[in-house]
Tab-separated table of N, CA and C in Angstrom:
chain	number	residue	atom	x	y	z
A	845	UNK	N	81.108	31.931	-79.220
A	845	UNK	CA	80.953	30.817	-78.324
A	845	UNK	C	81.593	31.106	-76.969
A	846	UNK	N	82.503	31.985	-76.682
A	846	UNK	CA	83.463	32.141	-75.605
A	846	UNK	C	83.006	33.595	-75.155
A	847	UNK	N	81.835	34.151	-75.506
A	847	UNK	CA	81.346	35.338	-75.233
A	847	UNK	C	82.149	36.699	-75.296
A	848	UNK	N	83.136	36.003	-76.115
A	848	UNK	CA	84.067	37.720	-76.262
A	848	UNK	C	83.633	37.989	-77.811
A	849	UNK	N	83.873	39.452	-77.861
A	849	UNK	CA	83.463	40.368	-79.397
A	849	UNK	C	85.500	40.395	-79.754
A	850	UNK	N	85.082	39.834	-80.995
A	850	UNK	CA	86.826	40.343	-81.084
A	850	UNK	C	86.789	41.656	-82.719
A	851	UNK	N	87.729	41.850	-82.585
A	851	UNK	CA	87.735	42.652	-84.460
A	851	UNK	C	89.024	42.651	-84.822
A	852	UNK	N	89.182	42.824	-85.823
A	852	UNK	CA	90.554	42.995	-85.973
A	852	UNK	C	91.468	44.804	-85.979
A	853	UNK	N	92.323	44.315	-85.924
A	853	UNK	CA	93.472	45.473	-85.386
A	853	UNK	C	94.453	45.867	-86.178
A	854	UNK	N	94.964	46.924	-86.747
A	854	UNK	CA	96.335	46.823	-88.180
A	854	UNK	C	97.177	47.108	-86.955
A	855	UNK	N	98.624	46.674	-87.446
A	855	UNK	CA	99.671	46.787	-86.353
A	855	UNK	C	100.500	47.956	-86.950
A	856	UNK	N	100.040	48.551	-88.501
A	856	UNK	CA	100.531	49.526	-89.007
A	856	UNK	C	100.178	50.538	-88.595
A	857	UNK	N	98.577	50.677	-88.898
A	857	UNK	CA	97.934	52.376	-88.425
A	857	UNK	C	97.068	52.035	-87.216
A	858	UNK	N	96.640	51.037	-86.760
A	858	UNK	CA	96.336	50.806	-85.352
A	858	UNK	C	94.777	51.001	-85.435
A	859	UNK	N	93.723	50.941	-86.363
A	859	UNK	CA	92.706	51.280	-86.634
A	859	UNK	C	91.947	49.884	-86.556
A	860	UNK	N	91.050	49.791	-86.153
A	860	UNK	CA	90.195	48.539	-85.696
A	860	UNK	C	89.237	48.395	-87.094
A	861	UNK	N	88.729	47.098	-87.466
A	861	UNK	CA	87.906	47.040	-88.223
A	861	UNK	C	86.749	46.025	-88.448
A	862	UNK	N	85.928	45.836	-88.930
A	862	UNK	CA	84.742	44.894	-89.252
A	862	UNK	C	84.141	45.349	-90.235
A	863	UNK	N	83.869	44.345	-91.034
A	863	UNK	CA	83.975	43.090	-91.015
A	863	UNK	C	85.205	42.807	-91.339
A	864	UNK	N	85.657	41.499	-91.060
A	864	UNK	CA	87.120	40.839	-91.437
A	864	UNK	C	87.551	40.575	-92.937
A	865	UNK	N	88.792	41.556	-92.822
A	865	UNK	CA	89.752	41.086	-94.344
A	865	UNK	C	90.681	41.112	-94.143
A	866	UNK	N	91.747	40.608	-95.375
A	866	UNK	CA	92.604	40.070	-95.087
A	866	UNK	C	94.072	41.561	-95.421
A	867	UNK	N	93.210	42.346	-95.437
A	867	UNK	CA	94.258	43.947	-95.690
A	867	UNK	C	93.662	44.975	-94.633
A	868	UNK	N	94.393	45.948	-94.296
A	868	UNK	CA	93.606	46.528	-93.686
A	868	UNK	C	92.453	47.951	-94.314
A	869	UNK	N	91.860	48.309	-93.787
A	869	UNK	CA	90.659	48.885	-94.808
A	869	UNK	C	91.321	50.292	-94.709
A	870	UNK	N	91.894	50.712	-93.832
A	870	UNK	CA	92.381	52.547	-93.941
A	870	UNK	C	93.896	52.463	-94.447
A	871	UNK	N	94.602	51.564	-94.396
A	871	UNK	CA	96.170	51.728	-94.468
A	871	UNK	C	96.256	50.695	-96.032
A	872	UNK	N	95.910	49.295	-95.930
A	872	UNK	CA	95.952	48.410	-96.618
A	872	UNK	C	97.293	47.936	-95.979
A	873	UNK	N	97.031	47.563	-95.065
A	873	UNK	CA	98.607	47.156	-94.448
A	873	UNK	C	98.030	45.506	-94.108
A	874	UNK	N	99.025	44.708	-93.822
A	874	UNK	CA	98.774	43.216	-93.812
A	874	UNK	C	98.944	42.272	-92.337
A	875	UNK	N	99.291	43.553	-91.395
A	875	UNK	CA	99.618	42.982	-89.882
A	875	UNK	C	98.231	43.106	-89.241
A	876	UNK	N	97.175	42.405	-89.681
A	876	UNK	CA	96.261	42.565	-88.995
A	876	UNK	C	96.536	41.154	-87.616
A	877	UNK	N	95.524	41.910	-86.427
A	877	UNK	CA	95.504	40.803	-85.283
A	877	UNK	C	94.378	40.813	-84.698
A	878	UNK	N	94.022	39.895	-84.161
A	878	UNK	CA	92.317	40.069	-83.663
A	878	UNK	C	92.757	40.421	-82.186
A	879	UNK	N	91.868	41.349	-81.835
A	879	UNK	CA	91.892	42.233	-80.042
A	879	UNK	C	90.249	42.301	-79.787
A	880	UNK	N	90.423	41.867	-78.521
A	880	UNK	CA	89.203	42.503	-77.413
A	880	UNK	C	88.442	43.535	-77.962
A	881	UNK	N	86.957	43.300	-78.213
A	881	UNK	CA	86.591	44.381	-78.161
A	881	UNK	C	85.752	45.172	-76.671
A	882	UNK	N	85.645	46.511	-76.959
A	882	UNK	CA	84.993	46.455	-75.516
A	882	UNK	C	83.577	45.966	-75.747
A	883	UNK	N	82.609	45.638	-76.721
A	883	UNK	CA	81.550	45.538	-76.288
A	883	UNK	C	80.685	46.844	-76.382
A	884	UNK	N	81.007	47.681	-76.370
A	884	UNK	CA	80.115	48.639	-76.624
A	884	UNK	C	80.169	49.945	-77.050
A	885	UNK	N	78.772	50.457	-77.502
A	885	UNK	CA	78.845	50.945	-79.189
A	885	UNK	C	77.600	51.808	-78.954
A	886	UNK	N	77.102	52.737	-79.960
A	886	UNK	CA	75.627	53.550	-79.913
A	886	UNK	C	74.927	53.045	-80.974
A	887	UNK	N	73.585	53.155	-81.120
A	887	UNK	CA	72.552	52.604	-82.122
A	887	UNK	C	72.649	53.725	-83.336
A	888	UNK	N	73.129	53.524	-84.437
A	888	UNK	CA	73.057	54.624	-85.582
A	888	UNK	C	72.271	54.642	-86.432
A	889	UNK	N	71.284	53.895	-86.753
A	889	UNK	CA	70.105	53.445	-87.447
A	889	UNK	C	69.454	52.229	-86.891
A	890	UNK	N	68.292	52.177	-87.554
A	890	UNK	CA	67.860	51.029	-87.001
A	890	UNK	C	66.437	50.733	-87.626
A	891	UNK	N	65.709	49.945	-87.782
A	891	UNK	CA	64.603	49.299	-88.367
A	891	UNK	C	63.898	48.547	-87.328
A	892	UNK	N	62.381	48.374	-87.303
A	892	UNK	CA	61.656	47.560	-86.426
A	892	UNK	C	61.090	46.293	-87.879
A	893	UNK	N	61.122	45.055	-87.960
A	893	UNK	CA	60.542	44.393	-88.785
A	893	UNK	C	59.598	43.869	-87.793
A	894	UNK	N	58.068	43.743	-88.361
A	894	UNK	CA	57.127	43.810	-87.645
A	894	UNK	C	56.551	42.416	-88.740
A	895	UNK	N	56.893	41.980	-89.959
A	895	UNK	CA	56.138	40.766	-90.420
A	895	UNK	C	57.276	39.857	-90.635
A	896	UNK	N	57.162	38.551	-90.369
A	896	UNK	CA	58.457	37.653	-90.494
A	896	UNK	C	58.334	37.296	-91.989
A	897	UNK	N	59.867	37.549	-92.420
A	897	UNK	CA	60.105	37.173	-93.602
A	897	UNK	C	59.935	35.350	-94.203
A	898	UNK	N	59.894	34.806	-93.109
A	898	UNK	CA	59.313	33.303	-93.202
A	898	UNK	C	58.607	33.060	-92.049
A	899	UNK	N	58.123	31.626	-91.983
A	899	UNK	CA	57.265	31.352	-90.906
A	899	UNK	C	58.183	31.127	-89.574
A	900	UNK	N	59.631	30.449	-89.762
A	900	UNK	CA	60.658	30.041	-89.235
A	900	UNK	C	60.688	31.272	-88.141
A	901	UNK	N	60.050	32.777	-88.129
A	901	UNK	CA	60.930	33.630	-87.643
A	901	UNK	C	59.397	34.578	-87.182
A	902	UNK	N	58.459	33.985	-87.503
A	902	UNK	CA	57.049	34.303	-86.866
A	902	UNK	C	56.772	34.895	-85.454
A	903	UNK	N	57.619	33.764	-84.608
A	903	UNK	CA	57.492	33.803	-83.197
A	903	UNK	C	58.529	35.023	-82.789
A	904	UNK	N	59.593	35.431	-83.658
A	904	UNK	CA	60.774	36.217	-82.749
A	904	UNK	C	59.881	38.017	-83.382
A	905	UNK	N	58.902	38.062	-84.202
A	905	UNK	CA	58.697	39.401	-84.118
A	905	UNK	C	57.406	39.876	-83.623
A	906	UNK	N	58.037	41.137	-83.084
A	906	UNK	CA	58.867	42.238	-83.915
A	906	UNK	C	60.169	42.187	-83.432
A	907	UNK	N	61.003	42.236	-83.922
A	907	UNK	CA	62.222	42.458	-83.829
A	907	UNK	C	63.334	43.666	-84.338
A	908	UNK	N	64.322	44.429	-83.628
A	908	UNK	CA	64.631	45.320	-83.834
A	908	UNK	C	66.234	45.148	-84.422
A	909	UNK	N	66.495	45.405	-86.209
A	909	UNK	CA	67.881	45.205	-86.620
A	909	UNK	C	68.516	46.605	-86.545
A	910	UNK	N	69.814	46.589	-86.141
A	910	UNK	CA	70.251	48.090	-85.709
A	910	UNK	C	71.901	48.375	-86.584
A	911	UNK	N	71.920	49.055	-87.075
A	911	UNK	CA	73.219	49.788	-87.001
A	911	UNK	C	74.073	49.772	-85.819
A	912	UNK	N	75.359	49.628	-85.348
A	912	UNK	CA	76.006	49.769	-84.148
A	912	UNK	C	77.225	50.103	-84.214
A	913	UNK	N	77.632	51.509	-84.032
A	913	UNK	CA	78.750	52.459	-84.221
A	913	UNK	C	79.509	51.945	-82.976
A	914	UNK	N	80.534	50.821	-82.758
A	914	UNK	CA	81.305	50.130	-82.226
A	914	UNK	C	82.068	51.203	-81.198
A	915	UNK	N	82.453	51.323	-79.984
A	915	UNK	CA	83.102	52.521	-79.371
A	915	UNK	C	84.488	52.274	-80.078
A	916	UNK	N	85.548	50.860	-80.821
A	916	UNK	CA	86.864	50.863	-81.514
A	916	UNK	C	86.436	51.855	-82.802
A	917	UNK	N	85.432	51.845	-83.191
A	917	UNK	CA	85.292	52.734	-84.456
A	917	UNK	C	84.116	51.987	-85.697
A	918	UNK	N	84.397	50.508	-85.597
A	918	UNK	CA	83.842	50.196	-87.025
A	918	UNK	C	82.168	49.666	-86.760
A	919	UNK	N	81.485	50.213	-87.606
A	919	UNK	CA	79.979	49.682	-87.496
A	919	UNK	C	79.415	47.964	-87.623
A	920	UNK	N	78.430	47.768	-86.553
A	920	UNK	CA	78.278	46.218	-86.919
A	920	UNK	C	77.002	46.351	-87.461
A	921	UNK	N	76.277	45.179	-88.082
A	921	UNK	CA	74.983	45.376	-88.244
A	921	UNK	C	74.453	44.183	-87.198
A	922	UNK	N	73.596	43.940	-86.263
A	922	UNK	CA	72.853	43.035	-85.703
A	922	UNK	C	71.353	43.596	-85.011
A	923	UNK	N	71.190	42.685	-83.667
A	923	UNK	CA	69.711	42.925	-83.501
A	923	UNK	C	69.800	43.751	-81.922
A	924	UNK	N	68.562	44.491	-81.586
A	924	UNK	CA	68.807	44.999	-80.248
A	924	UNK	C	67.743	44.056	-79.354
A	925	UNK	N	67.915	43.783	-78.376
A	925	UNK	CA	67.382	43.032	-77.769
A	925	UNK	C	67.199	43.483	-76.215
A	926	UNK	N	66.379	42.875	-75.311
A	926	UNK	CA	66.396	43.148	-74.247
A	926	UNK	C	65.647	44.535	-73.698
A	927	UNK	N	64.928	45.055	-74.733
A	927	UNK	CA	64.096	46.284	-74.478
A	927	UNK	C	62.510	46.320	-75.110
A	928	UNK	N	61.489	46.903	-75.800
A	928	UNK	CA	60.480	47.022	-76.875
A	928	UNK	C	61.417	47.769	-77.664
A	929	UNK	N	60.785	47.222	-78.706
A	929	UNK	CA	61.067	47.636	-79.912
A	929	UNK	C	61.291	49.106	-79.786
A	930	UNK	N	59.657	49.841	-79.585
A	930	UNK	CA	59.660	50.953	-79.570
A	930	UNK	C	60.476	52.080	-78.706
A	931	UNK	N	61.457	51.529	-77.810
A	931	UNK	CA	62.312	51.986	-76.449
A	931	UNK	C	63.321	52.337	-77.385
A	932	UNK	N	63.879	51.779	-78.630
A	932	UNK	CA	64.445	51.756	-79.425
A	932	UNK	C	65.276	53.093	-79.858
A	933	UNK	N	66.381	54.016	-79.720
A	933	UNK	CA	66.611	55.218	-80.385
A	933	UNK	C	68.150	55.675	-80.886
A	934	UNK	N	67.567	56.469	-81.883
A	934	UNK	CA	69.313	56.959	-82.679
A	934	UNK	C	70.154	57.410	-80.989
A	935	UNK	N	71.239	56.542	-81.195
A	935	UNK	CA	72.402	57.568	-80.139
A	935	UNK	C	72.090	56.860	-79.033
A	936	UNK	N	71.374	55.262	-78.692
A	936	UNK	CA	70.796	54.933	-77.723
A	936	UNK	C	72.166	54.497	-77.791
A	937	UNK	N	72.812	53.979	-76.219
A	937	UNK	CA	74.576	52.978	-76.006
A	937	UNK	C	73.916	51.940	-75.431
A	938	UNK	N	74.638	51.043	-75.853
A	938	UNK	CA	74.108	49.513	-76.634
A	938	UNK	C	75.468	48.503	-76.014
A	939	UNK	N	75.367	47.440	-74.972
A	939	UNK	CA	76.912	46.515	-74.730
A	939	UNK	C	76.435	45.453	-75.371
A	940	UNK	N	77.625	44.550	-75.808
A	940	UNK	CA	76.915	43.116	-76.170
A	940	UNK	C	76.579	42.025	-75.528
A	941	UNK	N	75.923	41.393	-76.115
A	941	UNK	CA	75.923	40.491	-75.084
A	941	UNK	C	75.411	39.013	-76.582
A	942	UNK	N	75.538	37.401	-75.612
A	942	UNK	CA	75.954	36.657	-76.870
A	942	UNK	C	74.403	35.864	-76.510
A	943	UNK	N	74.048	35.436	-77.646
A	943	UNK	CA	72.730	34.321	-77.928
A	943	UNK	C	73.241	33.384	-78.585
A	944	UNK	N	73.526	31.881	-77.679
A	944	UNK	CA	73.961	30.789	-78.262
A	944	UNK	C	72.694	30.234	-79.246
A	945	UNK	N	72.924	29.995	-80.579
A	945	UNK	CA	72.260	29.425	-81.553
A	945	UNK	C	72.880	28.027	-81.323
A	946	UNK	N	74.038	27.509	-80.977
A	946	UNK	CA	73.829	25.761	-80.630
A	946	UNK	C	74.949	25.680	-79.375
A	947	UNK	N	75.858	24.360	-80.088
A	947	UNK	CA	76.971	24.535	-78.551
A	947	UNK	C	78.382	25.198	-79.157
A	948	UNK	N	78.332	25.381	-80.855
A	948	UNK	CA	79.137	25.623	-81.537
A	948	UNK	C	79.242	27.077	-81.837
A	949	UNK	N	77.975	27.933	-82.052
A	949	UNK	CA	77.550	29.295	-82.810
A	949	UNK	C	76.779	30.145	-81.565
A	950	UNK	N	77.875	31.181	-81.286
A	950	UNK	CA	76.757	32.222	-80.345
A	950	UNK	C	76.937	33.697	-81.462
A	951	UNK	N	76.093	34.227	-81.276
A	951	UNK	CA	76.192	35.297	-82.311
A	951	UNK	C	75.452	36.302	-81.350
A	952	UNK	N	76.120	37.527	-81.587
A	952	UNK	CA	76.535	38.723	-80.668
A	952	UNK	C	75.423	39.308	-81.088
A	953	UNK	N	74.268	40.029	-80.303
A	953	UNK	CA	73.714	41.107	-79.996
A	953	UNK	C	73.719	42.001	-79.104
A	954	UNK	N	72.722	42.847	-79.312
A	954	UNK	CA	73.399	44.353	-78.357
A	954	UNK	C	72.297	44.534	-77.740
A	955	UNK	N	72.256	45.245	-75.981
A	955	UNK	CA	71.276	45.465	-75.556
A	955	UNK	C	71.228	46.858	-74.790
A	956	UNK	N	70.688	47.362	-74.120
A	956	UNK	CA	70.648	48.883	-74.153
A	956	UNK	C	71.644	48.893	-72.813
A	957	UNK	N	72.275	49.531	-72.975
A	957	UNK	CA	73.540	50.046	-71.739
A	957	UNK	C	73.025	49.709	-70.604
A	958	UNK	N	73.076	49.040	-69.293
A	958	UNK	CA	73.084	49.269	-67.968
A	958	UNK	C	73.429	50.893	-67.631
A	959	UNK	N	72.261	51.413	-66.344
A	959	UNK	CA	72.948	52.423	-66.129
A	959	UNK	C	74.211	52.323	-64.960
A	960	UNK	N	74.895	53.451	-64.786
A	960	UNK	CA	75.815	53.184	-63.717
A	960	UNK	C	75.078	53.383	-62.362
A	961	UNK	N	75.628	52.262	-61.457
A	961	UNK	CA	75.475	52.215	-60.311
A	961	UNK	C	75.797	53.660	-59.194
C-alpha cells in the first residue's frame, strides 16, 4: 500500500529472506527485522499463461508469471508487466513497481528495468 518492497533481515547472519518466517532460513536465528528492499531483481524463469484459469481473469491474458532473483538474494514469485509477453527473457532486470487491488492491498510486480539515462 505504501509502495515500498520490504523482506526480512537476520540481525545474526545478515541474510535477507522471502517469504516471511518467523526463524531465519540460513542461520535459524530469531532477530529477524523487516528492511528496504531495493526493488530490483533478474527474471529466472518464467511462464506465459495464454488461457484464463477462470472467466474472472479472461480480460488480463496473456499474462506473464516470473521467477524474480531479488538483487538482496531471495526469489519472489509474481507477474511481469509493462512489456509483451513475448519481450519476456531469462536474465531480463526487472524493478518493482505496485498495482493497487483496493485502498487497502497493492501487490508488487516487476517491470523490465528502465535503461540508464
Amino acid at each position: 500500500r505504501e509502495g515500498r518492497l520490504l523482506l526480512q533481515q537476520c540481525g545474526s547472519c545478515g541474510k535477507h529472506q522471502f517469504y516471511p518466517r518467523i526463524m531465519c532460513s540460513h542461520c535459524n536465528g530469531d532477530t529477524l527485522a523487516w528492511v528496504p528492499a531495493s526493488g530490483h531483481g533478474t527474471v529466472s524463469s518464467y511462464t506465459v499463461v495464454r488461457r484464463p484459469v477462470s472467466p474472472g481473469y479472461a480480460a488480463d491474458t496473456p499474462y506473464v508469471i516470473a521467477l524474480i532473483a531479488l538483487a538482496e538474494g531471495p526469489t519472489m514469485m509474481s507477474n511481469i508487466i509493462g512489456c509483451a509477453p513475448e519481450a519476456v527473457t531469462v536474465g531480463m532486470p526487472v524493478e518493482v513497481s505496485f498495482e493497487a487491488w483496493s485502498e487497502e492491498i497493492s501487490v508488487p510486480k516487476f517491470r523490465p528495468l528502465a535503461a540508464p539515462a
